[in-house]
Amino acid sequence: MLIADRHGKAPLPGKSGFNPVLAAQPRTIFDVMSGLARELDAVNLGQGFPDEDGAPDVREFAARSLMTDSNQYPPAPGLIELREAVADHYLRFQGLDLEGAGEVVVTSGATEALAAAILGLIAPGDEVVMFQPLYDAYLPLVRLAGATARFVRLEPPHWRITAEALAQAFSPKTKLVLFNNPLNPSAVVFPDEDLRLLAAACVKHDVIAVCDEVWEHVVFDGRRHAPLMALPGMRERTVKIGSAGKIFSLTGWKVGWACASPPIAQAVAKAHAFLTFTTSPNLQRAVAYGLGKDAAYFAPALQGFARSRDRLAAGLKAEGFAVLPSQGTYFLLLDLKASGIDMDDQTFAQRAVREAGVATIPVSSFYAEDPVTSVVRLCFSKKDSTLDAGVERLARARKLFS
Ligand SMILES: Cc1ncc(COP(=O)(O)O)c(C=O)c1O
């Protein structure tokens, strides 16, 4: 981006141009919207990070560790204390029986775990089944690995998976399925029935499932997260990906992990060794400490997010907006059509930030083809004052546009 800006239309150095997969990627919508929010001093309900840092004790642990423990390269697959803490955490919270040393690889955020899984497991020419709406990193990574994407299109209001859609997407060439549950941006927690359909398709077609479960702790109204890895036939063919950034509301930490049976974990670890090699040791130590906590420790943060979700939803409903149910994640979807706004999501998001001073994320940006264009994503992990100001600005937008 910088290079292109600086050189304008001058020919780029390096013969035939840069990597075409990345050159074809537009700037991410999060970047665009956050940039506009800053420039226009708009209320930012766009990008998904909390207004306030979480877990003060985990941060204090990290600060102490920085001064008292080693700051040199830790082992490539991660400190054993964190690998064991991840395994123990998932045993206590999700009933999974993982072996820290052989089945957990620590990465620099879930994003690197995704990259390592995709690059480590795919061979050029393979097919990868993905669900739209999809997180922005998935498609470029799959294409960088030389694979072809096959999409299952999910749509509001229920975003359900069907056997027919899976049958159309899976083929003899399918190597991997990339699945995000709870799903960003739809804010749904997939029901057991859908998980069973997906697991059965993976077993039938001998496919590995890469499960992005970064939102596993942010599920509301008494729901429990069900890992795909726990379904029949999935233990040996699933890569389960988690993120400390999401669990402790410390999104900038970029400490994540991939859990899988030993041969798959080794393939992921190999790719990780050439991507980042390792991850900040003292953040790893602090995350290991935090993962050791019990359910009572995690409850207040979750209650806080649920309260913020309810505040934003109630405020919007009072202004006549229609919202979709948010079962998990930091997000709530505003249904433009049902709110009487006759405009596609991209136009709404652009006009709302410029004319009414509120940044949102158009959900069509999460589709590679045939997008859903009738909903925008709002992030509620914000202070009450930010949420209230967001509602007021959205109400202003609605008046302006009708
Ligand atoms: C579905 C999904 N996957 C991965 C990530 C990135 O996680 P990390 O910051 O640990 O790389 C996010 C962040 O919002 C996400 O929503």
XYZ file of C-alpha atoms and ligand atoms in Angstrom:
418
model
C 0.000 0.000 0.000
C 2.673 2.464 1.099
C 4.906 1.539 -1.796
C 2.098 1.929 -4.310
C 1.133 5.296 -2.813
C 4.672 6.593 -2.843
C 5.406 5.538 -6.385
C 2.004 6.290 -7.868
C 1.775 4.765 -11.310
C 5.533 4.232 -11.749
C 6.461 0.625 -12.602
C 7.068 -1.521 -9.558
C 10.520 -2.991 -9.011
C 10.869 -6.765 -9.257
C 9.941 -7.842 -12.826
C 6.428 -9.263 -12.934
C 4.750 -7.537 -9.970
C 4.104 -8.714 -6.471
C 2.179 -11.733 -5.211
C -1.037 -11.615 -7.274
C -3.137 -13.198 -4.505
C -2.331 -10.351 -2.145
C -2.241 -7.670 -4.830
C -5.866 -8.558 -5.626
C -6.939 -8.070 -2.002
C -8.588 -4.747 -1.202
C -7.833 -2.963 2.091
C -9.810 -4.743 4.815
C -13.167 -3.220 5.655
C -12.089 -2.978 9.334
C -9.152 -0.836 8.355
C -11.272 1.337 6.059
C -14.032 1.876 8.626
C -11.717 2.456 11.590
C -9.708 4.893 9.433
C -12.866 6.812 8.501
C -14.054 6.755 12.137
C -10.756 8.348 13.249
C -10.695 10.871 10.406
C -14.326 11.926 10.877
C -14.362 11.577 14.673
C -17.231 9.109 14.365
C -18.486 6.693 17.024
C -16.776 3.406 16.133
C -19.083 0.395 16.389
C -17.115 -1.222 13.591
C -13.921 -3.058 14.494
C -14.251 -5.817 17.096
C -12.158 -4.946 20.102
C -13.210 -3.981 23.642
C -13.028 -0.353 24.774
C -11.348 -1.470 27.983
C -8.547 -3.986 28.615
C -9.571 -7.140 30.462
C -7.949 -9.434 33.037
C -5.839 -7.067 35.213
C -4.323 -10.023 37.101
C -3.196 -11.644 33.836
C -1.625 -8.352 32.754
C 0.125 -7.972 36.124
C 1.432 -11.517 35.833
C 2.860 -10.674 32.395
C 4.441 -7.448 33.669
C 6.163 -9.273 36.545
C 7.251 -12.064 34.246
C 8.835 -9.580 31.829
C 11.123 -8.411 34.633
C 11.878 -11.698 36.329
C 11.744 -14.440 33.679
C 13.691 -15.016 30.492
C 12.884 -12.868 27.481
C 14.756 -15.084 25.012
C 13.301 -17.383 22.354
C 11.007 -19.963 23.917
C 10.635 -23.400 22.237
C 8.996 -23.145 18.800
C 5.801 -25.070 19.668
C 5.348 -22.990 22.822
C 6.240 -23.116 26.509
C 5.241 -26.465 27.950
C 3.412 -24.702 30.797
C 1.084 -22.997 28.318
C 0.597 -26.123 26.177
C -0.401 -28.057 29.276
C -2.574 -25.190 30.517
C -4.470 -25.182 27.189
C -5.051 -28.952 27.433
C -6.162 -28.690 31.065
C -8.448 -25.730 30.280
C -10.240 -27.623 27.521
C -10.586 -30.694 29.731
C -12.288 -28.646 32.438
C -14.401 -26.436 30.165
C -15.182 -28.636 27.160
C -14.435 -32.212 28.260
C -11.674 -32.632 25.648
C -8.845 -35.015 26.361
C -5.751 -33.361 24.826
C -2.110 -33.996 25.538
C -0.314 -30.636 25.908
C 3.137 -31.719 24.751
C 2.082 -33.561 21.602
C -1.207 -31.955 20.658
C -0.974 -28.196 21.341
C 1.052 -25.701 19.279
C 1.253 -22.111 20.578
C 1.047 -19.457 17.873
C 1.079 -15.669 17.531
C -2.679 -15.277 17.702
C -5.389 -17.386 16.144
C -4.529 -15.751 12.831
C -1.126 -17.403 12.799
C -2.668 -20.707 13.889
C -5.013 -20.457 10.893
C -2.110 -19.656 8.571
C -0.008 -22.517 9.960
C -2.895 -24.982 9.680
C -3.752 -23.933 6.131
C -0.149 -23.804 4.883
C 0.852 -26.919 6.803
C -2.000 -29.138 5.692
C -2.929 -28.093 2.152
C -1.194 -29.130 -1.045
C -1.648 -27.000 -4.183
C -4.727 -28.124 -6.099
C -6.668 -29.219 -2.999
C -10.132 -27.855 -2.349
C -11.192 -26.153 0.853
C -14.828 -25.826 1.916
C -15.616 -22.553 3.656
C -18.748 -20.990 5.050
C -19.838 -17.523 4.008
C -19.862 -15.097 5.772
C -16.156 -15.756 6.338
C -13.474 -14.110 8.441
C -11.253 -11.945 6.258
C -8.003 -13.920 6.603
C -9.402 -17.252 5.394
C -9.642 -16.774 1.657
C -6.281 -15.089 1.033
C -4.545 -17.770 3.122
C -6.268 -20.585 1.249
C -5.311 -18.989 -2.070
C -1.714 -18.402 -0.930
C -1.548 -22.129 -0.221
C -2.590 -22.783 -3.834
C -5.964 -24.300 -2.976
C -9.386 -23.659 -4.460
C -12.222 -22.407 -2.280
C -15.682 -23.961 -2.351
C -18.317 -21.947 -0.524
C -21.350 -22.822 1.548
C -23.563 -19.741 1.678
C -25.284 -19.033 5.005
C -27.989 -16.406 5.271
C -29.998 -14.496 7.837
C -31.889 -14.783 10.038
C -30.822 -18.308 11.126
C -27.564 -18.932 9.229
C -28.206 -22.711 9.260
C -26.129 -25.416 7.570
C -28.024 -27.922 5.414
C -27.070 -31.387 4.196
C -27.792 -30.259 0.610
C -25.413 -27.310 0.828
C -22.653 -29.533 2.217
C -23.252 -32.177 -0.458
C -22.809 -29.507 -3.140
C -19.622 -28.080 -1.634
C -17.730 -31.283 -0.782
C -15.977 -33.168 -3.598
C -13.353 -35.909 -3.864
C -10.747 -33.106 -3.918
C -11.831 -31.582 -0.589
C -8.884 -31.676 1.815
C -10.020 -29.249 4.473
C -13.092 -27.534 5.798
C -12.635 -24.181 7.514
C -15.328 -23.573 10.107
C -15.891 -20.719 12.547
C -18.112 -21.325 15.578
C -19.412 -19.108 17.205
C -19.581 -17.309 13.900
C -18.267 -13.801 13.355
C -20.092 -11.729 12.021
C -23.431 -13.556 12.341
C -23.190 -13.948 16.138
C -24.711 -17.434 15.987
C -23.683 -20.500 17.946
C -24.309 -23.421 15.606
C -26.844 -25.929 16.941
C -25.781 -29.542 17.563
C -27.756 -30.656 14.527
C -25.587 -28.533 12.213
C -22.381 -29.713 13.890
C -23.478 -33.313 13.377
C -24.122 -32.679 9.673
C -20.687 -31.133 9.250
C -18.905 -33.879 11.201
C -20.655 -36.567 9.159
C -19.575 -34.879 5.906
C -15.953 -34.655 7.139
C -15.900 -38.332 8.082
C -17.626 -39.436 4.872
C -15.207 -37.512 2.644
C -12.100 -38.052 4.815
C -11.628 -34.304 5.358
C -9.753 -32.398 8.085
C -11.735 -29.689 9.882
C -9.939 -26.504 10.897
C -12.203 -25.007 13.560
C -11.747 -21.392 14.450
C -13.261 -21.296 17.938
C -11.820 -17.985 19.135
C -15.242 -16.911 20.433
C -15.743 -20.090 22.500
C -15.912 -18.185 25.819
C -18.194 -15.430 24.524
C -21.513 -17.293 24.337
C -24.613 -15.926 26.014
C -27.842 -16.879 27.779
C -26.560 -20.095 29.375
C -25.296 -21.595 26.103
C -22.230 -23.835 26.210
C -19.703 -23.994 23.417
C -19.563 -27.420 21.761
C -16.219 -28.103 20.023
C -16.520 -29.903 16.689
C -13.550 -32.014 17.814
C -15.793 -33.746 20.376
C -18.158 -35.167 17.754
C -17.913 -38.810 16.670
C -15.062 -39.379 14.222
C -13.646 -35.852 14.650
C -11.014 -36.234 17.396
C -8.299 -37.333 14.949
C -9.262 -34.999 12.083
C -9.865 -31.628 13.745
C -7.613 -28.651 14.341
C -9.154 -26.611 17.151
C -7.959 -23.003 17.198
C -8.228 -20.645 20.187
C -7.129 -17.125 21.102
C -6.114 -15.643 24.454
C -6.907 -12.229 22.994
C -10.590 -13.104 22.935
C -10.656 -15.106 26.188
C -9.086 -12.305 28.264
C -10.212 -9.241 26.251
C -6.590 -8.499 25.333
C -6.879 -8.589 21.560
C -3.474 -6.981 20.968
C -1.601 -9.788 22.710
C -1.826 -12.151 19.758
C -1.310 -15.359 21.693
C -3.215 -18.277 20.190
C -2.945 -22.009 19.705
C -3.864 -24.936 17.501
C -4.845 -28.280 19.060
C -4.812 -31.469 16.995
C -3.818 -35.115 17.026
C 0.002 -35.569 16.885
C 0.520 -35.985 13.104
C -1.637 -32.961 12.312
C -0.114 -30.932 15.163
C 3.349 -31.700 13.760
C 2.377 -30.448 10.293
C 0.975 -27.247 11.839
C 4.116 -26.841 13.992
C 6.315 -27.150 10.916
C 4.541 -24.278 9.163
C 4.578 -22.237 12.386
C 8.366 -22.733 12.643
C 8.771 -20.813 9.360
C 6.087 -18.197 9.956
C 6.938 -16.706 13.350
C 8.912 -19.584 14.922
C 7.660 -18.636 18.378
C 5.583 -16.248 20.494
C 6.440 -13.802 23.293
C 7.435 -15.991 26.288
C 6.096 -13.797 29.060
C 2.713 -13.351 27.456
C 2.647 -17.162 27.147
C 3.376 -17.490 30.881
C 0.610 -15.041 31.775
C -1.907 -16.774 29.514
C -1.028 -20.123 31.129
C -1.775 -18.536 34.511
C -5.099 -17.129 33.280
C -6.268 -20.341 31.626
C -5.893 -22.060 35.000
C -8.801 -20.056 36.444
C -12.258 -21.543 37.003
C -15.638 -20.656 35.532
C -16.358 -18.072 38.268
C -13.329 -16.077 37.072
C -14.641 -15.797 33.504
C -18.280 -15.084 34.432
C -18.123 -11.308 35.194
C -16.577 -10.412 31.829
C -19.202 -12.490 30.057
C -21.997 -10.887 32.065
C -20.584 -7.487 31.153
C -20.662 -8.314 27.433
C -24.228 -9.671 27.720
C -25.282 -6.470 29.474
C -23.709 -4.358 26.729
C -25.386 -6.468 24.061
C -28.762 -5.959 25.762
C -28.181 -2.222 26.155
C -27.355 -1.776 22.473
C -30.241 -4.011 21.346
C -32.754 -2.227 23.620
C -31.542 1.205 22.500
C -31.874 0.275 18.845
C -35.285 -1.320 19.274
C -36.526 1.806 21.080
C -35.513 3.783 17.978
C -37.472 1.408 15.738
C -34.558 -0.702 14.444
C -34.784 -4.460 13.934
C -31.838 -6.516 15.179
C -31.027 -10.214 14.837
C -30.432 -12.335 17.948
C -26.819 -12.313 19.157
C -25.964 -15.684 20.722
C -22.221 -15.104 21.041
C -19.199 -12.944 19.951
C -18.980 -9.162 20.481
C -21.441 -8.481 17.676
C -25.054 -7.596 17.014
C -26.522 -7.422 13.512
C -28.773 -4.609 12.424
C -31.310 -5.714 9.832
C -31.582 -2.780 7.428
C -34.513 -4.054 5.434
C -36.570 -4.994 8.491
C -35.689 -1.580 9.950
C -37.293 0.110 6.934
C -33.967 1.269 5.448
C -34.075 0.777 1.707
C -30.359 0.699 1.033
C -27.655 -1.953 0.652
C -25.232 -2.453 3.535
C -22.177 -0.918 1.827
C -24.054 2.275 0.947
C -25.513 2.436 4.439
C -22.120 1.954 6.126
C -20.423 4.593 3.950
C -23.209 7.136 4.391
C -23.670 6.431 8.121
C -20.019 7.131 8.898
C -19.787 10.206 6.682
C -23.208 11.804 7.270
C -24.209 10.610 10.749
C -20.823 9.926 12.376
C -21.145 6.231 13.199
C -18.941 3.420 11.870
C -20.454 -0.014 11.197
C -19.266 -3.030 9.200
C -21.268 -4.102 6.125
C -21.733 -7.877 6.300
C -21.433 -8.281 2.511
C -17.689 -7.691 3.044
C -17.563 -11.179 4.581
C -18.730 -12.814 1.331
C -16.501 -13.698 -1.603
C -19.514 -14.191 -3.891
C -23.280 -13.781 -3.860
C -23.286 -11.558 -0.759
C -26.027 -10.948 1.771
C -26.460 -7.156 1.582
C -29.211 -6.429 4.094
C -27.354 -6.403 7.435
C -24.569 -4.419 9.100
C -22.461 -5.587 12.047
C -22.209 -3.549 15.239
C -19.652 -4.221 17.984
C -21.046 -3.895 21.515
C -17.893 -4.530 23.577
C -17.821 -0.796 24.269
C -18.498 1.629 27.125
C -22.161 2.490 27.779
C -21.513 6.050 26.617
C -20.128 4.758 23.283
C -23.106 2.446 22.804
C -25.597 5.198 23.612
C -23.863 7.636 21.281
C -23.867 4.925 18.586
C -27.626 4.438 18.934
C -28.215 8.171 18.727
C -26.085 8.454 15.573
C -27.770 5.450 13.965
C -31.163 7.019 14.686
C -29.870 10.196 13.048
C -28.764 8.169 10.010
C -32.170 6.565 9.742
C -33.918 9.947 9.742
C -31.490 11.336 7.176
C -31.920 8.379 4.831
C -35.688 7.962 4.923
C -13.337 -15.547 13.657
C -12.015 -14.955 14.063
N -10.892 -15.647 13.866
C -9.683 -15.150 14.213
C -9.574 -13.901 14.782
C -8.216 -13.371 15.103
O -7.747 -13.791 16.350
P -6.301 -13.338 16.864
O -6.390 -11.887 17.194
O -6.024 -14.212 18.041
O -5.345 -13.575 15.739
C -10.724 -13.138 14.995
C -10.645 -11.781 15.543
O -11.584 -11.026 15.544
C -11.979 -13.688 14.639
O -13.120 -13.007 14.824
